[in-house]
């Protein structure tokens, strides 16, 4: 029987089955193997590369130097001129041997800084792992894992920076240090080397500095406080920041309990101790002084810590500061002279800032301030600023955002805070009514300040203040007068005010320009950037208003701060106690807790606070209130001597206009606005008013009086004079230019202009015809005319006795007639017109010397007088009463020169 051959289909099926059985293993396993090998290779490469890099960095690490290990490295401080003024390091250090350190002190340090110190070999890999995770999570440098050994190495040889090279060298040197020295020796190095506060190094020195004790006499709570200082020496200083210090102390106590170093009862008992209990007084701490400019140096150290270099002084850095030694010495001389202060206990803080740069030039931390690292009233103080807040939160924002004029009308009147029944009061409990913003500021009125704040709005006010370095979560109406939640230091206030004197450019106050690390090459720049905080018109207009604070105007609040010859702007400020405070503490009615003055020139901005250490020890007298002004005047005068100080310059964005006070919207003053209502104020260009106020009409011009008119002796000209009460310029109180119009009106006829003059008399040629006239004088001021002042005047024919007579060709002969018994020859009337010659014919017993005075009484005197037949009317049939009896008539003759002509 033959074998059956498989069919084609069966053959293909069998082949497929064979191929399936011989297929390779899963591709997943293959890729897993490849990835694993790759990762191993990468890790190996990284390890080899890291080891190589570590070896390279380690090879460049400095050699261990026992002197540097045991002694602090001095840091140097230079003033703005590049001169050394302080060295801080090993000075005044109390070195303590390991065997003299109390066990509780050791336990407190280890529990806080390096609990496995006696177990590791220089690096704590448990802490390192946690730090790496934190750094991946929060970014490189987020958390450190330095052991005591590493801290000793860093502070002895390396600069304070979070760089891979430094960390590699630190690790290498730590291993080397552990191989060369015992744990006890390394702990001793740490114990005596660390910066504890300011210029205090080592725990032994700190024990004497803070508590005036030897280490063996410290209590548990005191040991815990010292152990906690190392992390942030200045922030945890119980003299400066008791609240932070207490939290840190309690943290240390908690760590000691957590690691089994103390019992729970001991922890709780130590936490109950007042953080400031047992601290030494200022006199005890004075022996730790290390600089003649301690208050300024304190600010420098604070700034180092603020910028993450708080412990850098232990590394031997060079610090280049903004200190002006002349200004600093001036401040210290004044602050240390007790005669400048009205009471023994009153304190002051002074900060001098460069107006243009924001550099802190001098600091007055308090009276007789030493290196106590105590409370620095110029830098550490955070008090309500009182009315010094008004330019910063009210008027500055109003000009910047609303383009207010300095003459903006504000009504000072009774008012309450929004949503409250609390009345806003002025310092004198009075109200001034409608006043300008300028006066509201220089007279320091509270109600107008709150109104300005409300009109601007809290958001814009807050934004304006923030650009001046004043940061707060919110602002309220009470902040408008400096009585809210905003608090300030003299240093911050000086910097904020400096922006007004620097055309609106603000710079955060700073005391360090740069630091240079131990290698002499690596530097860190500390100079902040400047920012435009406001428009130049806002800066100048606020400055111009603040000039009046120190000026001589009535109600100006800062006149005691004025320095003759200097262009100064400034503002006073006082704070208040609440009604509850007055009742609770039985305070005198005149009590205030704080007094301020901030002022500036184009060179210096100075802010000064005065008050007492305890809040409820009040200022009660005006001498105490004005203390900041008096200190400002002395300091500004001294530091400005022999220094060129330019005046504040008005920018093109600002214009002037004379307005009428009280108009709303503002209107220009008219020519008739009274002087007490006229003010020349500043406006943002383009916003100045165009409309003139018509509130005050032109006052009625006084009428000229005592008007008189006369002819000269020859009748050729008319002399007119009068009196007049001039109108005064309401702005200058000087007489306004006045013109007088003079005219003559003939009775029943026309009016003839005789001329104009600015004097009170006028002489014109006589061109008037005979007749009766009314002479009028009208005063004219700027187109306005007065009522006329008048007088009557008469013009008649004129005889000139001195005139050459006309000689007739042939005299007329008239037959003589006999005179009457009284010497009156018929119609020999004496025509007394307004002339001087009586051309009468053949009047007996007269010499034609009749006086034409309108009375008809011409007295003949002498013989052969002519009768007055031809007199100029209006004669009144006068009587020619000769002084001699009549004589027999004679033959007629030709008249002589004195007889007048005949017909």
Coordinates of N, CA, C and O in Angstrom, one line a residue, residues 60 257 273 531 548 600 744 854:
X60 N 40.5 71.8 41.9 CA 40.7 73.2 41.9 C 40.2 73.8 43.3 O 40.2 75.0 43.5
X257 N 12.6 68.3 71.1 CA 11.6 67.3 71.6 C 11.5 66.1 70.6 O 11.5 64.9 71.0
X273 N 8.2 81.2 78.1 CA 9.0 82.3 78.6 C 8.9 83.4 77.5 O 9.0 83.2 76.3
X531 N 12.3 103.8 38.2 CA 11.1 103.7 37.5 C 10.3 105.0 37.5 O 10.4 105.7 38.5
X548 N 5.1 125.7 49.9 CA 4.3 126.6 50.8 C 4.2 126.1 52.2 O 3.9 126.9 53.1
X600 N 12.6 117.9 51.1 CA 13.7 117.6 50.1 C 14.1 118.8 49.3 O 13.3 119.8 49.2
X744 N -16.3 171.0 27.7 CA -17.0 172.2 28.1 C -18.3 172.2 27.3 O -18.3 171.9 26.1
X854 N -18.4 192.2 36.5 CA -19.8 191.7 36.4 C -20.7 192.4 37.4 O -21.8 192.1 37.6

